[in-house]
């Protein structure tokens, strides 16, 4: 009986060994064929993905089943050096672009100087037509763009235009008034909030083939030349809400505009979006404008509103350098700094507030923090200084987010 049992076990283990050997040989053959097939493929290819998802895992590419519609995916090596190219200084103004001394091309009024008789000697001029290519002074609304226009005109003596209606009439010292052609190419910079990007945000659900074109529409128009101004999104969104209701740069929205209710806000006969809806759209626009322009800038640079408020003089000199203006009149700069607070294009930071001490919910706060992180990454790609978040009201580092208890102003 013992002999019969040993014989049965021998047959069993022999069969297992034979099957195992065959399986190992099949695996080796399959691996060789797969490796050969992989090496025969080109480094870049177009892959038809039919109800599959393309997954890249370090050195290998796999296609896993997934219920997605058919698509064509292009596999390319990342182009790391494109976004890291240095932002160059804008070329010096050509000789024909020097300020015109003709009274008809000299601005009659500059809000910055107030009634200072010494500073009033410094005039602001148009350039000769078609003497410069258009260059942008771009920012999200509520980021001090108009205020900065006044500072730059005071420091440089050159007119800073805007692409928007309402500022076409140029009133000269000679008493002439005429409509300034937006394509005259006769100003140092043109103010813009790149509203083409806002249209992308508002129509994201209906995105089509023209989306990419709209995203780069203004960058292409300015050929990547300009200065991007970035402000703390928490404060920029609050300022933009005030502007939307106040009707001017220093206007204030009613308290109801900052309520956290779920129903649309009614102000008189107007029914407007909730504060939460406004924040969602605004922060998406803030992030897109900043990242698109950071990556698209070729000549010029980036300026941070908080640093401009704190160190106005050095920041203005830095911007003049970006624009190719090497010599700034010291008396002009002193006048600008002396009258920096005299203009009507800023709301009082110390006055009463029309919104709660902490107007952002936890989820709204997190949404804005994520957008700040995205902009920080774009700045890092270009080798630019990070956002000065240590100067931001309402800001807290993401790693402390779990300890969120609201923020003082």
Short mmCIF file of C-alpha atoms in Angstrom, two decimals:
data_model
loop_
_atom_site.label_atom_id
_atom_site.label_comp_id
_atom_site.label_asym_id
_atom_site.label_seq_id
_atom_site.Cartn_x
_atom_site.Cartn_y
_atom_site.Cartn_z
CA UNK A 1 0.00 0.00 0.00
CA UNK A 2 2.83 2.36 0.82
CA UNK A 3 4.41 1.68 -2.57
CA UNK A 4 1.15 2.47 -4.39
CA UNK A 5 0.82 5.79 -2.47
CA UNK A 6 4.39 6.84 -3.33
CA UNK A 7 3.78 6.01 -6.97
CA UNK A 8 0.60 8.15 -7.09
CA UNK A 9 2.39 11.14 -5.52
CA UNK A 10 5.28 10.78 -7.96
CA UNK A 11 2.91 11.00 -10.95
CA UNK A 12 1.20 14.04 -9.45
CA UNK A 13 4.39 16.03 -8.77
CA UNK A 14 5.80 15.12 -12.18
CA UNK A 15 2.71 16.51 -13.89
CA UNK A 16 2.93 19.78 -11.86
CA UNK A 17 6.61 20.18 -12.73
CA UNK A 18 6.00 19.68 -16.46
CA UNK A 19 3.13 22.23 -16.49
CA UNK A 20 5.26 24.78 -14.56
CA UNK A 21 8.14 24.47 -17.01
CA UNK A 22 5.84 25.00 -19.98
CA UNK A 23 4.30 28.09 -18.38
CA UNK A 24 7.73 29.66 -17.68
CA UNK A 25 8.83 29.06 -21.29
CA UNK A 26 5.67 30.70 -22.61
CA UNK A 27 6.20 33.76 -20.38
CA UNK A 28 9.79 34.21 -21.60
CA UNK A 29 8.74 33.96 -25.23
CA UNK A 30 5.95 36.51 -24.70
CA UNK A 31 8.29 38.94 -22.91
CA UNK A 32 10.82 38.80 -25.74
CA UNK A 33 8.14 39.47 -28.35
CA UNK A 34 6.73 42.39 -26.31
CA UNK A 35 10.16 43.90 -25.78
CA UNK A 36 11.00 43.60 -29.48
CA UNK A 37 7.66 45.15 -30.43
CA UNK A 38 8.17 48.02 -27.97
CA UNK A 39 11.68 48.83 -29.30
CA UNK A 40 10.38 48.79 -32.87
CA UNK A 41 7.89 51.60 -32.10
CA UNK A 42 8.87 55.27 -32.75
CA UNK A 43 9.45 57.61 -29.80
CA UNK A 44 6.46 59.81 -30.78
CA UNK A 45 3.26 58.41 -32.11
CA UNK A 46 -0.48 58.93 -32.42
CA UNK A 47 -2.51 56.32 -30.57
CA UNK A 48 -6.20 55.65 -31.21
CA UNK A 49 -7.81 55.12 -27.84
CA UNK A 50 -11.19 53.41 -28.21
CA UNK A 51 -12.95 53.23 -24.87
CA UNK A 52 -9.54 53.05 -23.22
CA UNK A 53 -7.42 55.35 -21.03
CA UNK A 54 -3.77 55.97 -21.81
CA UNK A 55 -1.67 55.60 -18.65
CA UNK A 56 2.01 56.52 -18.41
CA UNK A 57 3.94 54.76 -15.62
CA UNK A 58 7.57 55.90 -15.50
CA UNK A 59 9.23 54.09 -18.39
CA UNK A 60 6.27 52.16 -19.72
CA UNK A 61 2.95 53.04 -21.33
CA UNK A 62 -0.16 50.96 -20.80
CA UNK A 63 -3.69 51.20 -22.13
CA UNK A 64 -6.31 50.27 -19.56
CA UNK A 65 -10.02 49.70 -20.26
CA UNK A 66 -12.29 52.60 -19.33
CA UNK A 67 -15.66 53.87 -20.47
CA UNK A 68 -14.52 57.02 -22.27
CA UNK A 69 -15.36 58.11 -25.80
CA UNK A 70 -12.90 57.51 -28.61
CA UNK A 71 -10.10 60.03 -28.78
CA UNK A 72 -6.76 60.60 -30.41
CA UNK A 73 -3.88 61.19 -28.00
CA UNK A 74 -0.53 62.56 -29.05
CA UNK A 75 2.45 61.30 -27.06
CA UNK A 76 5.21 63.87 -26.96
CA UNK A 77 8.26 64.57 -24.90
CA UNK A 78 7.68 67.54 -22.55
CA UNK A 79 9.05 70.82 -23.87
CA UNK A 80 10.67 72.13 -20.72
CA UNK A 81 12.77 74.92 -22.20
CA UNK A 82 9.88 76.86 -23.80
CA UNK A 83 8.35 78.16 -20.56
CA UNK A 84 11.73 78.74 -18.92
CA UNK A 85 12.97 81.23 -21.49
CA UNK A 86 14.03 84.50 -19.92
CA UNK A 87 11.63 87.44 -20.17
CA UNK A 88 13.58 90.13 -21.99
CA UNK A 89 13.52 93.88 -21.49
CA UNK A 90 11.36 95.75 -23.97
CA UNK A 91 13.51 97.52 -26.52
CA UNK A 92 14.28 101.20 -25.97
CA UNK A 93 11.84 103.64 -27.50
CA UNK A 94 12.98 104.56 -31.01
CA UNK A 95 14.08 108.11 -31.78
CA UNK A 96 10.81 108.87 -33.55
CA UNK A 97 8.97 107.73 -30.43
CA UNK A 98 10.28 110.49 -28.20
CA UNK A 99 7.59 112.53 -26.39
CA UNK A 100 5.99 115.14 -28.60
CA UNK A 101 6.38 118.72 -27.38
CA UNK A 102 3.45 119.98 -29.40
CA UNK A 103 0.65 121.35 -27.14
CA UNK A 104 -1.94 119.33 -29.05
CA UNK A 105 -0.20 116.14 -27.95
CA UNK A 106 0.33 117.19 -24.34
CA UNK A 107 -2.16 116.03 -21.73
CA UNK A 108 -4.01 118.87 -20.07
CA UNK A 109 -4.72 117.07 -16.82
CA UNK A 110 -2.96 114.63 -14.57
CA UNK A 111 -4.84 113.71 -11.42
CA UNK A 112 -1.61 112.79 -9.66
CA UNK A 113 -0.16 116.29 -9.30
CA UNK A 114 -3.13 117.89 -7.55
CA UNK A 115 -2.37 121.64 -7.20
CA UNK A 116 1.37 121.33 -6.65
CA UNK A 117 2.83 124.16 -8.75
CA UNK A 118 6.31 122.61 -8.80
CA UNK A 119 5.09 119.23 -10.00
CA UNK A 120 2.72 120.75 -12.55
CA UNK A 121 5.73 121.68 -14.67
CA UNK A 122 6.10 117.99 -15.55
CA UNK A 123 3.84 117.24 -18.49
CA UNK A 124 2.60 114.01 -20.06
CA UNK A 125 2.84 113.53 -23.82
CA UNK A 126 1.68 111.23 -26.57
CA UNK A 127 4.27 109.56 -28.75
CA UNK A 128 4.38 110.02 -32.49
CA UNK A 129 1.81 107.79 -34.20
CA UNK A 130 3.00 104.28 -35.14
CA UNK A 131 6.32 104.86 -33.38
CA UNK A 132 5.93 101.90 -31.00
CA UNK A 133 4.26 98.50 -31.03
CA UNK A 134 1.34 98.05 -28.59
CA UNK A 135 2.32 96.82 -25.12
CA UNK A 136 -0.02 95.72 -22.35
CA UNK A 137 -0.49 96.84 -18.78
CA UNK A 138 -2.58 93.83 -17.83
CA UNK A 139 -4.21 92.79 -14.57
CA UNK A 140 -7.30 91.22 -13.10
CA UNK A 141 -9.90 93.93 -12.27
CA UNK A 142 -9.43 95.46 -8.84
CA UNK A 143 -5.64 95.11 -8.94
CA UNK A 144 -4.68 98.80 -9.14
CA UNK A 145 -4.31 99.08 -12.91
CA UNK A 146 -5.69 102.62 -13.23
CA UNK A 147 -3.73 103.79 -10.18
CA UNK A 148 -0.54 102.37 -11.73
CA UNK A 149 -1.34 104.13 -15.04
CA UNK A 150 -1.21 107.44 -13.22
CA UNK A 151 2.08 106.57 -11.49
CA UNK A 152 3.74 105.51 -14.75
CA UNK A 153 2.56 108.61 -16.61
CA UNK A 154 3.94 110.76 -13.80
CA UNK A 155 7.33 109.01 -13.74
CA UNK A 156 7.88 108.64 -17.49
CA UNK A 157 5.99 111.61 -18.92
CA UNK A 158 4.46 109.26 -21.50
CA UNK A 159 0.75 108.61 -21.91
CA UNK A 160 -0.66 105.22 -20.87
CA UNK A 161 -3.78 104.39 -22.87
CA UNK A 162 -6.59 101.87 -22.32
CA UNK A 163 -8.28 99.50 -24.74
CA UNK A 164 -11.70 100.17 -23.20
CA UNK A 165 -14.33 102.71 -24.25
CA UNK A 166 -14.79 105.86 -22.21
CA UNK A 167 -11.20 107.09 -22.29
CA UNK A 168 -10.92 107.97 -25.96
CA UNK A 169 -11.02 111.75 -25.62
CA UNK A 170 -7.57 113.25 -25.27
CA UNK A 171 -7.81 116.79 -23.87
CA UNK A 172 -4.63 118.68 -24.64
CA UNK A 173 -3.01 121.74 -23.08
CA UNK A 174 -3.78 123.59 -26.31
CA UNK A 175 -7.48 123.15 -25.57
CA UNK A 176 -8.01 120.68 -28.40
CA UNK A 177 -10.10 117.59 -27.85
CA UNK A 178 -10.03 114.66 -30.18
CA UNK A 179 -10.78 110.96 -30.12
CA UNK A 180 -7.64 108.94 -29.59
CA UNK A 181 -7.33 106.10 -32.08
CA UNK A 182 -6.88 102.84 -30.17
CA UNK A 183 -4.53 101.60 -32.89
CA UNK A 184 -2.42 104.75 -33.01
CA UNK A 185 0.59 102.99 -31.40
CA UNK A 186 1.37 106.28 -29.68
CA UNK A 187 1.28 105.38 -25.97
CA UNK A 188 3.72 103.76 -23.57
CA UNK A 189 1.29 100.98 -22.57
CA UNK A 190 -2.36 100.04 -22.94
CA UNK A 191 -4.44 99.09 -19.92
CA UNK A 192 -6.31 95.79 -20.31
CA UNK A 193 -8.03 93.21 -18.11
CA UNK A 194 -7.99 90.68 -20.98
CA UNK A 195 -11.73 90.09 -20.92
CA UNK A 196 -11.31 87.49 -23.65
CA UNK A 197 -10.20 85.16 -20.83
CA UNK A 198 -13.35 85.97 -18.85
CA UNK A 199 -15.42 84.85 -21.84
CA UNK A 200 -13.62 81.50 -21.73
CA UNK A 201 -14.58 81.07 -18.06
CA UNK A 202 -18.22 82.00 -18.61
CA UNK A 203 -18.53 79.72 -21.65
CA UNK A 204 -16.46 76.81 -20.37
CA UNK A 205 -19.45 74.48 -20.58
CA UNK A 206 -19.71 75.26 -24.29
CA UNK A 207 -15.99 75.16 -25.05
CA UNK A 208 -15.24 74.72 -28.74
CA UNK A 209 -12.37 74.90 -31.20
CA UNK A 210 -12.10 78.68 -30.77
CA UNK A 211 -11.33 78.40 -27.03
CA UNK A 212 -7.57 78.11 -27.56
CA UNK A 213 -7.65 81.09 -29.90
CA UNK A 214 -9.56 83.20 -27.38
CA UNK A 215 -7.15 82.27 -24.59
CA UNK A 216 -4.17 83.73 -26.48
CA UNK A 217 -6.06 86.45 -28.32
CA UNK A 218 -4.66 89.46 -26.45
CA UNK A 219 -1.20 87.99 -25.88
CA UNK A 220 -0.89 87.58 -29.64
CA UNK A 221 -2.16 91.13 -30.18
CA UNK A 222 0.56 92.50 -27.89
CA UNK A 223 3.14 89.94 -29.18
CA UNK A 224 3.90 88.94 -25.58
CA UNK A 225 5.05 92.49 -24.68
CA UNK A 226 3.84 94.05 -21.46
CA UNK A 227 3.72 94.26 -17.70
CA UNK A 228 1.50 91.90 -15.69
CA UNK A 229 0.25 93.22 -12.33
CA UNK A 230 -0.82 90.56 -9.79
CA UNK A 231 -2.68 91.33 -6.58
CA UNK A 232 -3.71 89.12 -3.66
CA UNK A 233 -6.81 87.40 -5.12
CA UNK A 234 -8.72 87.70 -1.83
CA UNK A 235 -8.44 91.50 -1.95
CA UNK A 236 -8.72 91.77 -5.75
CA UNK A 237 -12.04 89.88 -5.73
CA UNK A 238 -13.39 92.10 -2.94
CA UNK A 239 -12.31 95.19 -4.89
CA UNK A 240 -13.86 93.87 -8.10
CA UNK A 241 -17.19 93.25 -6.31
CA UNK A 242 -17.12 96.83 -5.04
CA UNK A 243 -16.39 98.17 -8.51
CA UNK A 244 -19.21 96.12 -10.03
CA UNK A 245 -21.72 97.87 -7.74
CA UNK A 246 -20.03 101.15 -6.88
CA UNK A 247 -19.76 102.24 -10.50
CA UNK A 248 -16.29 103.78 -10.15
CA UNK A 249 -12.80 103.05 -8.85
CA UNK A 250 -13.55 104.22 -5.31
CA UNK A 251 -17.21 103.12 -5.15
CA UNK A 252 -18.56 100.67 -2.59
CA UNK A 253 -21.06 97.84 -2.98
CA UNK A 254 -23.92 97.45 -0.48
CA UNK A 255 -23.42 95.03 2.40
CA UNK A 256 -25.89 92.56 0.79
CA UNK A 257 -23.43 91.96 -2.07
CA UNK A 258 -21.15 90.02 0.33
CA UNK A 259 -23.80 87.86 2.01
CA UNK A 260 -23.40 84.09 1.91
CA UNK A 261 -27.02 83.40 0.94
CA UNK A 262 -27.98 80.86 -1.72
CA UNK A 263 -30.43 83.14 -3.51
CA UNK A 264 -29.40 85.80 -6.06
CA UNK A 265 -28.79 89.19 -4.46
CA UNK A 266 -31.44 91.85 -5.11
CA UNK A 267 -30.35 95.47 -5.00
CA UNK A 268 -33.13 97.78 -6.04
CA UNK A 269 -34.37 96.48 -9.38
CA UNK A 270 -31.19 94.52 -10.00
CA UNK A 271 -30.82 90.79 -9.42
CA UNK A 272 -27.19 89.69 -9.39
CA UNK A 273 -25.14 86.57 -8.77
CA UNK A 274 -24.58 85.32 -5.26
CA UNK A 275 -21.30 86.09 -3.51
CA UNK A 276 -20.33 82.43 -3.83
CA UNK A 277 -20.96 82.40 -7.61
CA UNK A 278 -19.00 85.62 -7.99
CA UNK A 279 -16.03 84.17 -6.10
CA UNK A 280 -16.01 80.95 -8.14
CA UNK A 281 -15.97 82.73 -11.49
CA UNK A 282 -13.61 85.46 -10.36
CA UNK A 283 -10.94 83.20 -8.90
CA UNK A 284 -11.00 81.04 -12.05
CA UNK A 285 -10.50 84.21 -14.13
CA UNK A 286 -7.76 85.49 -11.78
CA UNK A 287 -5.86 82.21 -12.09
CA UNK A 288 -6.27 81.91 -15.86
CA UNK A 289 -5.23 85.49 -16.56
CA UNK A 290 -2.14 85.20 -14.38
CA UNK A 291 -0.97 81.79 -15.65
CA UNK A 292 -1.67 82.51 -19.34
CA UNK A 293 0.22 85.81 -19.24
CA UNK A 294 3.09 84.49 -17.11
CA UNK A 295 3.69 81.74 -19.65
CA UNK A 296 3.09 84.04 -22.63
CA UNK A 297 5.26 87.04 -21.67
CA UNK A 298 8.26 87.54 -23.92
CA UNK A 299 9.37 91.08 -23.07
CA UNK A 300 8.45 93.10 -19.98
CA UNK A 301 7.82 91.51 -16.60
CA UNK A 302 5.61 90.83 -13.57
CA UNK A 303 4.84 93.31 -10.78
CA UNK A 304 3.22 92.51 -7.45
CA UNK A 305 0.67 95.04 -6.21
CA UNK A 306 1.60 94.59 -2.53
CA UNK A 307 5.28 95.34 -3.22
CA UNK A 308 4.27 98.35 -5.32
CA UNK A 309 2.25 99.71 -2.39
CA UNK A 310 5.08 99.13 0.08
CA UNK A 311 8.11 100.10 -2.07
CA UNK A 312 6.59 102.37 -4.72
CA UNK A 313 9.79 104.13 -5.77
CA UNK A 314 12.00 101.07 -6.38
CA UNK A 315 9.15 99.23 -8.08
CA UNK A 316 8.50 102.14 -10.48
CA UNK A 317 12.20 102.27 -11.37
CA UNK A 318 12.11 98.50 -11.94
CA UNK A 319 9.16 98.90 -14.32
CA UNK A 320 10.91 101.69 -16.20
CA UNK A 321 13.82 99.30 -16.70
CA UNK A 322 11.43 96.61 -17.98
CA UNK A 323 10.13 99.12 -20.53
CA UNK A 324 13.60 100.05 -21.74
CA UNK A 325 13.61 103.46 -20.04
CA UNK A 326 17.00 103.77 -18.40
CA UNK A 327 16.83 107.40 -17.22
CA UNK A 328 14.07 108.55 -14.87
CA UNK A 329 13.96 112.18 -13.78
CA UNK A 330 14.55 112.30 -10.01
CA UNK A 331 12.26 115.31 -9.50
CA UNK A 332 9.47 113.53 -11.37
CA UNK A 333 9.86 110.47 -9.16
CA UNK A 334 9.86 112.62 -6.00
CA UNK A 335 6.62 114.29 -7.17
CA UNK A 336 4.99 110.93 -7.82
CA UNK A 337 5.95 109.63 -4.39
CA UNK A 338 4.85 112.84 -2.68
CA UNK A 339 1.40 112.74 -4.30
CA UNK A 340 0.93 108.98 -4.40
CA UNK A 341 -2.16 109.18 -2.18
CA UNK A 342 -3.72 112.25 -3.82
CA UNK A 343 -5.48 110.57 -6.73
CA UNK A 344 -9.05 109.24 -6.72
CA UNK A 345 -8.31 105.78 -8.11
CA UNK A 346 -7.92 103.86 -4.86
CA UNK A 347 -10.36 103.00 -2.09
CA UNK A 348 -9.30 103.89 1.41
CA UNK A 349 -7.67 100.91 3.12
CA UNK A 350 -8.33 102.40 6.57
CA UNK A 351 -11.98 103.39 6.04
CA UNK A 352 -15.05 101.42 7.15
CA UNK A 353 -15.62 98.06 5.47
CA UNK A 354 -18.85 96.98 3.83
CA UNK A 355 -18.10 93.27 4.20
CA UNK A 356 -17.68 90.99 7.26
CA UNK A 357 -14.37 90.60 9.04
CA UNK A 358 -13.99 87.26 7.26
CA UNK A 359 -16.13 87.31 4.07
CA UNK A 360 -14.92 83.91 2.82
CA UNK A 361 -16.25 80.49 3.81
CA UNK A 362 -13.88 77.57 4.30
CA UNK A 363 -14.59 76.12 0.85
CA UNK A 364 -14.20 79.54 -0.82
CA UNK A 365 -10.92 80.02 1.00
CA UNK A 366 -9.61 76.64 -0.16
CA UNK A 367 -10.63 77.38 -3.76
CA UNK A 368 -8.58 80.58 -3.74
CA UNK A 369 -5.60 78.89 -2.09
CA UNK A 370 -5.53 76.28 -4.87
CA UNK A 371 -5.50 79.03 -7.50
CA UNK A 372 -2.60 80.72 -5.71
CA UNK A 373 -0.69 77.44 -5.85
CA UNK A 374 -1.28 77.17 -9.61
CA UNK A 375 0.05 80.68 -10.19
CA UNK A 376 3.08 79.94 -7.99
CA UNK A 377 3.89 76.94 -10.21
CA UNK A 378 3.65 79.08 -13.37
CA UNK A 379 6.01 81.66 -11.85
CA UNK A 380 8.45 78.92 -10.89
CA UNK A 381 8.42 77.60 -14.47
CA UNK A 382 9.62 80.99 -15.72
CA UNK A 383 12.16 81.46 -12.92
CA UNK A 384 10.27 84.47 -11.53
CA UNK A 385 9.90 85.58 -7.92
CA UNK A 386 7.02 83.86 -6.09
CA UNK A 387 3.87 85.67 -5.03
CA UNK A 388 4.51 87.62 -1.79
CA UNK A 389 1.91 85.60 0.12
CA UNK A 390 3.41 86.73 3.41
CA UNK A 391 1.87 90.13 2.61
CA UNK A 392 -1.59 88.73 1.74
CA UNK A 393 -4.62 89.40 3.93
CA UNK A 394 -6.83 86.30 4.50
CA UNK A 395 -4.00 84.00 3.37
CA UNK A 396 -2.80 80.92 5.25
CA UNK A 397 -0.38 78.23 4.00
CA UNK A 398 -2.10 75.17 2.58
CA UNK A 399 -0.45 72.88 5.13
CA UNK A 400 -2.21 74.83 7.90
CA UNK A 401 -5.58 74.60 6.20
CA UNK A 402 -6.90 72.00 8.64
CA UNK A 403 -6.56 74.63 11.39
CA UNK A 404 -8.69 77.15 9.50
CA UNK A 405 -10.60 79.35 11.99
CA UNK A 406 -11.22 82.47 9.91
CA UNK A 407 -8.82 85.32 9.37
CA UNK A 408 -8.43 88.81 10.67
CA UNK A 409 -7.96 91.63 8.22
#
